[in-house]
Coordinates of C-alpha atoms and ligand atoms in Angstrom, one line a residue:
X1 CA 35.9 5.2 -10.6
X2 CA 32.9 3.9 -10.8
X3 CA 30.6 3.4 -7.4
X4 CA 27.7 1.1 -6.1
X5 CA 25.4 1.9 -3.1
X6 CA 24.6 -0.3 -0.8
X7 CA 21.6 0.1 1.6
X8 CA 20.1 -1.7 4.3
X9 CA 16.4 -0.4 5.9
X10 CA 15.1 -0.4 9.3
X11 CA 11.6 -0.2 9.1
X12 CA 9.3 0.3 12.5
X13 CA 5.6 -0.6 12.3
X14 CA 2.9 0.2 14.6
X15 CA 0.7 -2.7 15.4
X16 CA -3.0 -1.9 15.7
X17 CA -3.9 -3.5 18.7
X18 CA -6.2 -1.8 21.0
X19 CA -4.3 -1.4 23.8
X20 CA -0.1 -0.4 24.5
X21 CA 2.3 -3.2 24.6
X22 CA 3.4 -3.4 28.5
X23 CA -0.2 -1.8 30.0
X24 CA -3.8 -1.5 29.5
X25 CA -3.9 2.1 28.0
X26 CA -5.3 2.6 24.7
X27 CA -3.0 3.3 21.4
X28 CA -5.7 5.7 19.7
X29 CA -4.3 8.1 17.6
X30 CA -5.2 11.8 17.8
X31 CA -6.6 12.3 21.0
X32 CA -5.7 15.1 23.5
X33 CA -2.0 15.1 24.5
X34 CA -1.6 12.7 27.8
X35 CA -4.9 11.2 28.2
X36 CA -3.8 8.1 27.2
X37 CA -1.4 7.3 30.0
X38 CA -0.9 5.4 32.9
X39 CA 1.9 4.8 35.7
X40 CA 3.5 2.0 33.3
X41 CA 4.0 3.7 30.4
X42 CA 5.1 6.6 32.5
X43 CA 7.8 4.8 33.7
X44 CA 7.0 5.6 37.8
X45 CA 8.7 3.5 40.0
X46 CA 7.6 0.1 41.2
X47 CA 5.5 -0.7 38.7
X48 CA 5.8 -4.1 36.4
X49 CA 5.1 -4.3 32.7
X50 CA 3.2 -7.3 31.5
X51 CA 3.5 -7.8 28.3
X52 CA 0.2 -7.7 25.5
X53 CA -0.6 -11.1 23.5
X54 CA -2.2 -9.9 20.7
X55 CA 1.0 -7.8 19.9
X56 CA 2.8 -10.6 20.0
X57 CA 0.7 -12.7 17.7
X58 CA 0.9 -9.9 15.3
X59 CA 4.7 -10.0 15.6
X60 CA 4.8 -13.6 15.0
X61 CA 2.3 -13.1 12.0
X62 CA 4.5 -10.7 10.3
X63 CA 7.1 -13.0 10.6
X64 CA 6.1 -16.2 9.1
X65 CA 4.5 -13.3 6.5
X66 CA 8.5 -12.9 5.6
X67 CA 9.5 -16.3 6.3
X68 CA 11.5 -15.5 9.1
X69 CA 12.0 -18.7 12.0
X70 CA 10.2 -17.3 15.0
X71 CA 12.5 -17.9 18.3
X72 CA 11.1 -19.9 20.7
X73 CA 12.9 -18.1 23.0
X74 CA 13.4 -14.1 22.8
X75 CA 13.9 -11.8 25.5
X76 CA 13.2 -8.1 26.3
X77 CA 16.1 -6.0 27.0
X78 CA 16.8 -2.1 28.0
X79 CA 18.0 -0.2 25.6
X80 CA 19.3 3.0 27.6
X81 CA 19.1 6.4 26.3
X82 CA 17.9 10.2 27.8
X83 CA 15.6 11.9 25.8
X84 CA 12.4 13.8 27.1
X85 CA 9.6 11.5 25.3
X86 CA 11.2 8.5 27.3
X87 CA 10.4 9.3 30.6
X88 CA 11.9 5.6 32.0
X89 CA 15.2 6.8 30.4
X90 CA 15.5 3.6 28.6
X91 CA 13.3 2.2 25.7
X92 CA 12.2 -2.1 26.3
X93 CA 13.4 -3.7 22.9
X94 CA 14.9 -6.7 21.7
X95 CA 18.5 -7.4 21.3
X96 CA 20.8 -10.2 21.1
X97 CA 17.2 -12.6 20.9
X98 CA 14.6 -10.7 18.9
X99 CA 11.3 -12.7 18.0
X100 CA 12.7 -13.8 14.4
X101 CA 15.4 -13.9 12.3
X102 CA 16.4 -14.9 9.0
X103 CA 13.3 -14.2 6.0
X104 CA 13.3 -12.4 2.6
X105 CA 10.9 -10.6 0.9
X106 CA 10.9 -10.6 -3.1
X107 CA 11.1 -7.5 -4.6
X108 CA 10.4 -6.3 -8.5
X109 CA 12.0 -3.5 -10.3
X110 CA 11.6 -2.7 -13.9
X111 CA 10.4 -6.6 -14.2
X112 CA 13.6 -7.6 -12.8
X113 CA 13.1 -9.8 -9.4
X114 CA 15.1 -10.0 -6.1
X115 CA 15.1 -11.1 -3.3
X116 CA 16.0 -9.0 -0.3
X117 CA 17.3 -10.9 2.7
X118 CA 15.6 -10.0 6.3
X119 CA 18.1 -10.3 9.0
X120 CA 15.5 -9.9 12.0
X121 CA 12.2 -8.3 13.3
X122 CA 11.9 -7.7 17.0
X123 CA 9.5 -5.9 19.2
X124 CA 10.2 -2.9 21.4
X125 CA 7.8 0.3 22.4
X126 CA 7.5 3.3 21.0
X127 CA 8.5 6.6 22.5
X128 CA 6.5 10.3 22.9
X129 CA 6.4 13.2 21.0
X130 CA 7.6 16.3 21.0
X131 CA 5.9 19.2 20.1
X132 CA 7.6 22.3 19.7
X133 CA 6.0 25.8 20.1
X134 CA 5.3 27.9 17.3
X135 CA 2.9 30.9 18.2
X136 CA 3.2 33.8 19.8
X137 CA 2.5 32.4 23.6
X138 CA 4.3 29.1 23.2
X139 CA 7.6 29.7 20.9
X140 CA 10.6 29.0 22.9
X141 CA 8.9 26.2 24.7
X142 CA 8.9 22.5 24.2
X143 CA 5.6 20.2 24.7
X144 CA 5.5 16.4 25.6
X145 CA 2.7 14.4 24.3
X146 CA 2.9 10.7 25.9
X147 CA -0.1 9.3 24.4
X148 CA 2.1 7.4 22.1
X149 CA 4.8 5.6 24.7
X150 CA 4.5 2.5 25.0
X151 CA 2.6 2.0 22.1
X152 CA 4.2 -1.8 20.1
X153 CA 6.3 -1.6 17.4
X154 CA 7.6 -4.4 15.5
X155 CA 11.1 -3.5 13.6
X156 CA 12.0 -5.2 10.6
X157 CA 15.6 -5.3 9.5
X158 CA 16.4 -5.7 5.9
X159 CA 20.1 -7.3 5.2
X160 CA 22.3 -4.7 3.1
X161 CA 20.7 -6.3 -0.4
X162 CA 19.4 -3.3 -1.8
X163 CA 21.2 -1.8 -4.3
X164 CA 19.3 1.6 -5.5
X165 CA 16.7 3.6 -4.3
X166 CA 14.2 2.0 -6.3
X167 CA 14.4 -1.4 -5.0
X168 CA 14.8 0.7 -1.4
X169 CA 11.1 1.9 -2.9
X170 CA 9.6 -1.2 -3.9
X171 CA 11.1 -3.4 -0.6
X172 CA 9.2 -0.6 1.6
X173 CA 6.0 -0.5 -0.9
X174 CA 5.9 -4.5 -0.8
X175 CA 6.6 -4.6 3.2
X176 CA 3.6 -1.9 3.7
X177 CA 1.6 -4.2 1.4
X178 CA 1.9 -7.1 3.7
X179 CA 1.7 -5.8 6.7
X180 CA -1.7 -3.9 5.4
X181 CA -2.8 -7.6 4.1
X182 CA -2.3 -9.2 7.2
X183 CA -4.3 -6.5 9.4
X184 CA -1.4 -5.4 11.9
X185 CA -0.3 -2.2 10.8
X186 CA -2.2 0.8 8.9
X187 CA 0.7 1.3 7.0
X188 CA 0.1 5.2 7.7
X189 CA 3.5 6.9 7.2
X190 CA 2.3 10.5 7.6
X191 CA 1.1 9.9 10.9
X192 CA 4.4 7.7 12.0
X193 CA 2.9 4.5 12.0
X194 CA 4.8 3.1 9.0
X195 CA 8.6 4.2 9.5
X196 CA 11.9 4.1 7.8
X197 CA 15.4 4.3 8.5
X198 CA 17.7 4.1 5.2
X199 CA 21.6 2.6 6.0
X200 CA 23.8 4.2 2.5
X201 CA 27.2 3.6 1.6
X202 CA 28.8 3.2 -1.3
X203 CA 32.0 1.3 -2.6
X204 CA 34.1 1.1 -5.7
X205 CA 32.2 -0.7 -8.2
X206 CA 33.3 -4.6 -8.0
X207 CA 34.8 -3.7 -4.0
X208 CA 34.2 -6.5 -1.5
X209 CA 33.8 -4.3 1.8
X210 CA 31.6 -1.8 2.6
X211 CA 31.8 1.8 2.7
X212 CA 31.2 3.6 6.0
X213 CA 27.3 3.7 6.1
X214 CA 25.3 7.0 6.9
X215 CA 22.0 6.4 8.6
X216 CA 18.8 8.4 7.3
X217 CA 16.0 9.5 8.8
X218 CA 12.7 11.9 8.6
X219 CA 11.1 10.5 5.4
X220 CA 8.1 10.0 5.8
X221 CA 6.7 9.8 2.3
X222 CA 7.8 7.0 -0.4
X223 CA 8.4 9.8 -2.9
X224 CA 11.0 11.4 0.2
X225 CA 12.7 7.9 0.3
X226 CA 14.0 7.8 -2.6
X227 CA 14.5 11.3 -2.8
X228 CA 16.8 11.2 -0.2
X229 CA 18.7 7.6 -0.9
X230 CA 19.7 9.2 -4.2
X231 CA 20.7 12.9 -2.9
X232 CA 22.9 10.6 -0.1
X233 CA 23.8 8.2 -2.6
X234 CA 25.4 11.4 -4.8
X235 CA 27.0 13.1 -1.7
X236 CA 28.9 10.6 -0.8
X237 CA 30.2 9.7 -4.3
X238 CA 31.2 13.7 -4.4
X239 CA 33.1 13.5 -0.9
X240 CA 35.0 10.6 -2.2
X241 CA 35.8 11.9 -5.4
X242 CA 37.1 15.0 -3.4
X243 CA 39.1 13.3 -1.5
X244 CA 36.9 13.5 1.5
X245 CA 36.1 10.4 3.9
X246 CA 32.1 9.4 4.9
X247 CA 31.8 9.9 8.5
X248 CA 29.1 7.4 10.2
X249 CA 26.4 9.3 11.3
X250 CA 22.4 10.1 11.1
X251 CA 21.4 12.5 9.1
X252 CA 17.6 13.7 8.2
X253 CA 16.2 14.8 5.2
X254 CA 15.3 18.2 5.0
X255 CA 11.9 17.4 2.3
X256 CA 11.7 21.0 1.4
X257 CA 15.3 22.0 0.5
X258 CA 15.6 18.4 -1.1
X259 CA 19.0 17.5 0.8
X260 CA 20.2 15.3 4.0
X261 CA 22.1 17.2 6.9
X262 CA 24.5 15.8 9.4
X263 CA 22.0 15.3 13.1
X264 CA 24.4 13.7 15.3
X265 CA 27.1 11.4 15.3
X266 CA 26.0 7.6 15.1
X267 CA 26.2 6.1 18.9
X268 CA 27.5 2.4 19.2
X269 CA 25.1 -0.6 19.9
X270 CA 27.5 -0.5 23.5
X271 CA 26.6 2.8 24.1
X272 CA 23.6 1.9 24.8
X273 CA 24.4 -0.6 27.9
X274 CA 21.6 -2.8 26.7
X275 CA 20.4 -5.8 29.4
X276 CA 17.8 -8.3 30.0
X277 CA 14.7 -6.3 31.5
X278 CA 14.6 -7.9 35.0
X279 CA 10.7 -6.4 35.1
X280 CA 10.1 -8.9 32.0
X281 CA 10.5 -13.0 31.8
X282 CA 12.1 -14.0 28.4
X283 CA 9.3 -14.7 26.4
X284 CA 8.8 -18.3 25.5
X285 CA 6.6 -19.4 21.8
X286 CA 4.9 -22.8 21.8
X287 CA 4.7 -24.9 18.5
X288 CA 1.1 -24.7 19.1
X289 CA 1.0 -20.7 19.1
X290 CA 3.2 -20.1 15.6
X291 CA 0.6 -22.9 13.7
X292 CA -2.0 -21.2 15.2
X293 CA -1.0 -17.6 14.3
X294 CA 0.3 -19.6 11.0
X295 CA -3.6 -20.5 10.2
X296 CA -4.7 -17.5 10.3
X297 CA -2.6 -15.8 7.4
X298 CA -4.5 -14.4 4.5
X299 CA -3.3 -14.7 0.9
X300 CA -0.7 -12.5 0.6
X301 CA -0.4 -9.6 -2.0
X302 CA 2.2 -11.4 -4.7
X303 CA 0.0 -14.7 -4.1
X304 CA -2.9 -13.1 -5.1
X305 CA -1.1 -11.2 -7.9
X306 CA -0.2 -14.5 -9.8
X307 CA -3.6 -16.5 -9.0
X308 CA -5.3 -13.2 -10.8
X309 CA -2.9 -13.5 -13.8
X310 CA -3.2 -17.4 -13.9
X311 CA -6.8 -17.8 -12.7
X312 CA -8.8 -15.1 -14.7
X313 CA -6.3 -14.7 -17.7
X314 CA -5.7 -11.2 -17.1
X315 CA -2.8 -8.9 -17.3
X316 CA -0.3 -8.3 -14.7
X317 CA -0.8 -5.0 -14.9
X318 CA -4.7 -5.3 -13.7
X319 CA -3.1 -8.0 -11.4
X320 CA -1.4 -5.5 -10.1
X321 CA -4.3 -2.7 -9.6
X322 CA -6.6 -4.9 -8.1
X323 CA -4.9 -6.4 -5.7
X324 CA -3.7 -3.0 -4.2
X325 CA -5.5 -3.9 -1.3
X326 CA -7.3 -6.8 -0.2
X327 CA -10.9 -5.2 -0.2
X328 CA -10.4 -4.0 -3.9
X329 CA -9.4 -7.6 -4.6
X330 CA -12.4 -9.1 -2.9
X331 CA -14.5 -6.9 -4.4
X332 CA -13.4 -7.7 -8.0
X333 CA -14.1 -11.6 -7.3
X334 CA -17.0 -11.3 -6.0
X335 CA -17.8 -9.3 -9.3
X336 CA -16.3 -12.1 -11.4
X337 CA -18.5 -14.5 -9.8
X338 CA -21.3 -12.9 -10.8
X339 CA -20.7 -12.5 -14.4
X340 CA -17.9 -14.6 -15.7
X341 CA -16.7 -12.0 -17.0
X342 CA -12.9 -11.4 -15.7
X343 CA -11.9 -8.9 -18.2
X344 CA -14.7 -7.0 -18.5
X345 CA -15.0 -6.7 -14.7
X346 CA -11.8 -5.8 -14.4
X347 CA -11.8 -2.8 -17.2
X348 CA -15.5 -1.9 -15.2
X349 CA -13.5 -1.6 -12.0
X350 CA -10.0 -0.3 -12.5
X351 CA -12.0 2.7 -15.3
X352 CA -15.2 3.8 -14.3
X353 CA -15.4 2.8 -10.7
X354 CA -11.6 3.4 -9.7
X355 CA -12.2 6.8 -11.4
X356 CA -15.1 7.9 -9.3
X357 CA -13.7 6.6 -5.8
X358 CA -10.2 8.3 -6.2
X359 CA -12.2 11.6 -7.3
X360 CA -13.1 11.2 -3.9
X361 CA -10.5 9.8 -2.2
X362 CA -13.2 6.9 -0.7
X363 CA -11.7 3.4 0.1
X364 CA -13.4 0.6 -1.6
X365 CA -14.8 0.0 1.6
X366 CA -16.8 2.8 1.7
X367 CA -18.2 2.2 -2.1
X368 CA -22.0 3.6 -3.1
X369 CA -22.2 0.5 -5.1
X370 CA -22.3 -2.9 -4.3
X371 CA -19.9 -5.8 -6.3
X372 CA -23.8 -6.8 -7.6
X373 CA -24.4 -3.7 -8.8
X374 CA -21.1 -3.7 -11.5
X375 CA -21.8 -7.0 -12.6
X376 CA -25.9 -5.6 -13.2
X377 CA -24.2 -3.1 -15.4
X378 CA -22.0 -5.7 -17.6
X379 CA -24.6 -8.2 -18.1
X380 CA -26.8 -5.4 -19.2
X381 CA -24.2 -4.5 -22.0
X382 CA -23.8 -8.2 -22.3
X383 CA -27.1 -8.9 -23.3
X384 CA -27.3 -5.6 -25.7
X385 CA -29.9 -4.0 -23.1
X386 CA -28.0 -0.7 -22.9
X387 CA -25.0 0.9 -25.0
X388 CA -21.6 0.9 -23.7
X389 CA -22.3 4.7 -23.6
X390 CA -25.1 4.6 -21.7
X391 CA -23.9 2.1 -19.1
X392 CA -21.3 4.4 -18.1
X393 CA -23.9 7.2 -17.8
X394 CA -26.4 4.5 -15.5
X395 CA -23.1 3.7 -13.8
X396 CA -22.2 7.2 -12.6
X397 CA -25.7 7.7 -11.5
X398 CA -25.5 4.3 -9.4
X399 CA -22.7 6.1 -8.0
X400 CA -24.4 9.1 -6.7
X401 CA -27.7 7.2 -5.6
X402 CA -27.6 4.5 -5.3
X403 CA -30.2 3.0 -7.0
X404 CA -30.3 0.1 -9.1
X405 CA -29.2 -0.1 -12.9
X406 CA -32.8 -1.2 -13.8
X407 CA -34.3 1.2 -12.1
X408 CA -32.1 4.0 -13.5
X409 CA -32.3 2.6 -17.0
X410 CA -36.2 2.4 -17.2
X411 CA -36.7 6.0 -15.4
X412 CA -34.5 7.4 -17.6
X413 CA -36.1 5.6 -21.1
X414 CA -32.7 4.5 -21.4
X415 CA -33.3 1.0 -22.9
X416 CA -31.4 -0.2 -25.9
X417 CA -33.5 -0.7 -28.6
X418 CA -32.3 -4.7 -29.7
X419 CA -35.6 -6.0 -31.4
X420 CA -35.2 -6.7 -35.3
X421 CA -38.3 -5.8 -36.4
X422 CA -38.8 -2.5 -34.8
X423 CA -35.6 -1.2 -36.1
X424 CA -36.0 -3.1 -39.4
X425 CA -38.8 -0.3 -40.0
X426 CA -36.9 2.1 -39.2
X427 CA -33.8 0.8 -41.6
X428 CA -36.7 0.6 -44.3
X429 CA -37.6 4.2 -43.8
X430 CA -34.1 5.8 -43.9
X431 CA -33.1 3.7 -46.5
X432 CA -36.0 4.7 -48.5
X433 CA -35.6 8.4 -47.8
X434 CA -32.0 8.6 -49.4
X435 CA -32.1 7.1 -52.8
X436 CA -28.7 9.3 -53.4
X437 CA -26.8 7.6 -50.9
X438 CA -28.4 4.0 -51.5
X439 CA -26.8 4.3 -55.1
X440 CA -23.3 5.3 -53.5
X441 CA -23.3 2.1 -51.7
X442 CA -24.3 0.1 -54.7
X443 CA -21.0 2.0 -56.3
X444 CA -18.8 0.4 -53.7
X445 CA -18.8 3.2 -51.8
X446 CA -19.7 1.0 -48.9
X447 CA -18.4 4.1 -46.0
X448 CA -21.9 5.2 -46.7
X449 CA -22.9 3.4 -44.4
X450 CA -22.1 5.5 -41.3
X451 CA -24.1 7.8 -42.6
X452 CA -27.3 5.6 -42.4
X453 CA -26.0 4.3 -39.0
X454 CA -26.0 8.2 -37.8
X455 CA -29.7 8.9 -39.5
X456 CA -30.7 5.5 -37.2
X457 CA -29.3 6.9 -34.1
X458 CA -30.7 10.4 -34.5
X459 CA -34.5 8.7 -35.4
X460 CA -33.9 6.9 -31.9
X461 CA -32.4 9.2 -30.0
X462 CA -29.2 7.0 -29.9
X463 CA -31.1 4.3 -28.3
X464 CA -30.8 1.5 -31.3
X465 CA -28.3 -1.5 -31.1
X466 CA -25.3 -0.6 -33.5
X467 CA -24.7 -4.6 -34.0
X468 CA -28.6 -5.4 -35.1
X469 CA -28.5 -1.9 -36.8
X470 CA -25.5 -2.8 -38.4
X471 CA -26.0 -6.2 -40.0
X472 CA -29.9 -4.6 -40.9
X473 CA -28.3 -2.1 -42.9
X474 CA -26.3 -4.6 -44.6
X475 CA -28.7 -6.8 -45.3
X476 CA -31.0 -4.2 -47.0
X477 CA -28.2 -2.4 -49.0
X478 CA -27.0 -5.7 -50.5
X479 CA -30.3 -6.7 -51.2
Ligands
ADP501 P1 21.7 0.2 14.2 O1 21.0 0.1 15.4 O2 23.2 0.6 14.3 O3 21.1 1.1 13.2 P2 20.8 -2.2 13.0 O4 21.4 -3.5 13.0 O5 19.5 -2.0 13.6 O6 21.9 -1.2 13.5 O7 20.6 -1.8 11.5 C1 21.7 -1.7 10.6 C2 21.2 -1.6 9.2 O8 22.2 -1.1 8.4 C3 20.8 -2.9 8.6 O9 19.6 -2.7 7.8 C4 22.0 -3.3 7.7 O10 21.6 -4.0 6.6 C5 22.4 -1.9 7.3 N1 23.9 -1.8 7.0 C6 24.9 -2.3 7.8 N2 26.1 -2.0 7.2 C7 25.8 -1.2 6.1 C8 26.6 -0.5 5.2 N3 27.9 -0.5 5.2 N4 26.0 0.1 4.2 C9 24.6 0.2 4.1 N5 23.9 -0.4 5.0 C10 24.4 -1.1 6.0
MG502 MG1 19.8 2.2 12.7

């Protein structure tokens, strides 16, 4: 028999606003363990969340991002659970009315397109963390850091579309994307603030009902993801096969033994007694707020991807590159702009400079040269002031000082020598110094001719234009 996953992802995203979603304390990551905390977030009696705008208006953007329909009406509820980092004893989420419902994101995979449906995002706080003891004074013991309750997250919840773990790979990849584009979200998924939750079952290969779903955890790498989806994917074909039956349940991935183990048995949505917060009116979204967030959405990723391909005639694949991120993208038109050059810039930017910020793992942001400064370089080359050689030598050296390309390029004596009638001399003279070779060329032996280009080069200390060089020579030989 032949079998066909299906999966379905929960995905939680922090929202970078400054401050938590139901109090005033700040969401910085990294500081000392409870400093950021306050008698809200704490959960102390009496006191009344109020809920944080700006979080909400991020929600809202990653919805219309996804083309969800953003409820006018959604309400907070308690979802009730024990666990140390929850000191409330119940987590404020949404439930039966989330803040949207209903989008799709499109998704490519070997060139083949899909669309994954989105069945809802809502919006709920995070909880602490643990930390567990490891030295010699603190193993045994348990620590509580609750700098990070309360902090918003939105969850997005994917519809069981996904069929594989690379299309589980590509939906999370194009999700990060967006919520990167839009500003909301760092995306970070070693430090927890871009996290996923993969639902897998499989079924018999034209079934109509799903199989009993496991529900993974603990990846927090894109390379884990997929490493787990396909070790769960092959476990549960081998329990089947064996006669066994899938059990629904969480399991986490283990990253370094490569496998998924069984954590808990999967609780029921009633076993969580969810209910309306009574601390928290339902929240109510005007027309007016959803255009307003709605004017404020940037181009997103795939948009740009096809204007690049459409607008500057250039492959998907650069597309692609340069629109990893909206700074990079920025940064290339700005460089078009300047040269009219889409190609070129583009080979300038995903080869040399590309090459030099990775080396150093610096954002785009952070980049020694200005957009100006690349399209200094290619008009140079353009206009047969420098070698192709030595632009990627006054490029590197822009890179580590910053200076400009004409000030590089005249310290260093580096200027391409164009002018016919210098280099015509200098034709004359090799030419005249190798009657042997001259003769070869006359024989139709017309290969020769690197050799006189090579004599040129060494007389100028590589500094001559091959193209004027070039058609010199010729000229002279076939004189
Ligand atoms: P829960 O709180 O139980 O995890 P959610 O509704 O938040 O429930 O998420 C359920 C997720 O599981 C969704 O992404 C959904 O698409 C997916 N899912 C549901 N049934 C299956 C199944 N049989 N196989 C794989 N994924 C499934
Ligand atoms: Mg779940």
């Amino acid at each position: 028999m032949k079998f066909e996953p299906v999966i379905g992802l929960e995905v939680h995203a922090q929202l970078l606003t400054d401050s938590k979603l139901f109090c005033g304390c700040s969401t910085k990551f990294g500081s000392e363990p409870n400093t950021q905390v306050d008698p809200i977030c704490l959960g102390m009696p009496g006191v009344l969340p109020v809920l944080n705008r700006k979080a909400v208006e991020y929600a809202i953007k990653m919805a219309l991002a996804v083309e969800c329909e953003v409820n006018r009406k959604s309400v907070f509820a308690r979802k009730n659970y024990f666990y140390p980092d929850l000191p409330k004893g119940y987590q404020i989420s949404q439930y039966t009315e989330p803040i949207a419902e209903r989008g799709c994101l499109e998704i490519e995979v070997d060139g083949v397109k899909k669309t994954i449906g989105i069945t809802r995002i809502h919006m709920e706080e995070d909880a602490g963390k643990l930390l567990h003891g490891e030295g010699p004074e603190d193993a045994g013991f348990s620590f509580v850091d609750l700098n990070r309750t309360g902090v918003p997250l939105i969850e997005i919840v994917s519809e069981p579309d996904i069929r594989s773990a690379d299309e589980a790979q590509a939906y999370l990849k194009a999700l990060r994307d967006i919520l990167i584009y839009l500003g909301i979200c760092n995306g970070n998924m070693e430090e927890g603030s871009f996290r996923c939750d993969a639902n897998v079952s499989v079924r018999p290969v034209g079934a109509e009902k799903f199989g009993t779903r496991a529900e993974l955890k603990n990846m927090n790498s894109f390379k884990f993801v997929k490493e787990a989806i396909d070790y769960e994917i092959q476990r549960q074909i081998d329990l089947i096969e064996s006669g066994g039956k899938v059990v629904q349940e969480t399991r986490l991935f283990d990253s370094a033994k490569g496998i998924t183990a069984s954590m808990r048995s999967k609780e029921e949505a009633h076993d969580y007694r969810y209910l309306p917060d009574p601390d928290l009116l339902p929240l109510m979204v005007s027309d007016e707020l959803v255009s307003e967030v709605r004017s404020t959405l940037p181009e997103l990723p795939r948009a740009k991807r096809e204007r690049f391909v459409t607008e500057y005639a250039i492959p998907a694949y650069d597309a692609g590159v340069l629109t990893a991120s909206r700074d990079l993208a920025g940064y290339y038109e700005q460089v078009v702009s300047e040269t009219g050059e889409p190609k070129l810039s583009s080979n300038w930017i995903m080869g040399e400079l590309l090459r030099l910020l990775n080396e150093e793992g610096r954002d785009v942001k952070d980049c020694p040269i200005p957009p100006s400064g690349v399209a200094d370089i290619i008009k140079m080359v353009k206009g047969g002031q420098i070698s192709g050689k030595m632009a990627k030598e006054v490029f590197e050296e822009m890179y580590r000082t910053k200076k400009a390309a004409a000030d590089i390029v005249k310290a260093k004596g580096l200027t391409q020598i164009s002018d016919e009638g210098e280099l015509a001399k200098i034709v004359e003279e090799i030419v005249n110094a190798n009657p042997d070779n001259v003769a070869k060329f006359k024989a139709g032996k017309t290969n020769v001719i690197g050799f006189f280009v090579g004599e040129i080069m060494k007389a100028t200390k590589g500094k001559a234009n091959p193209g004027v060089i070039n058609k010199l020579l010729k000229e002279k030989l076939e004189a």
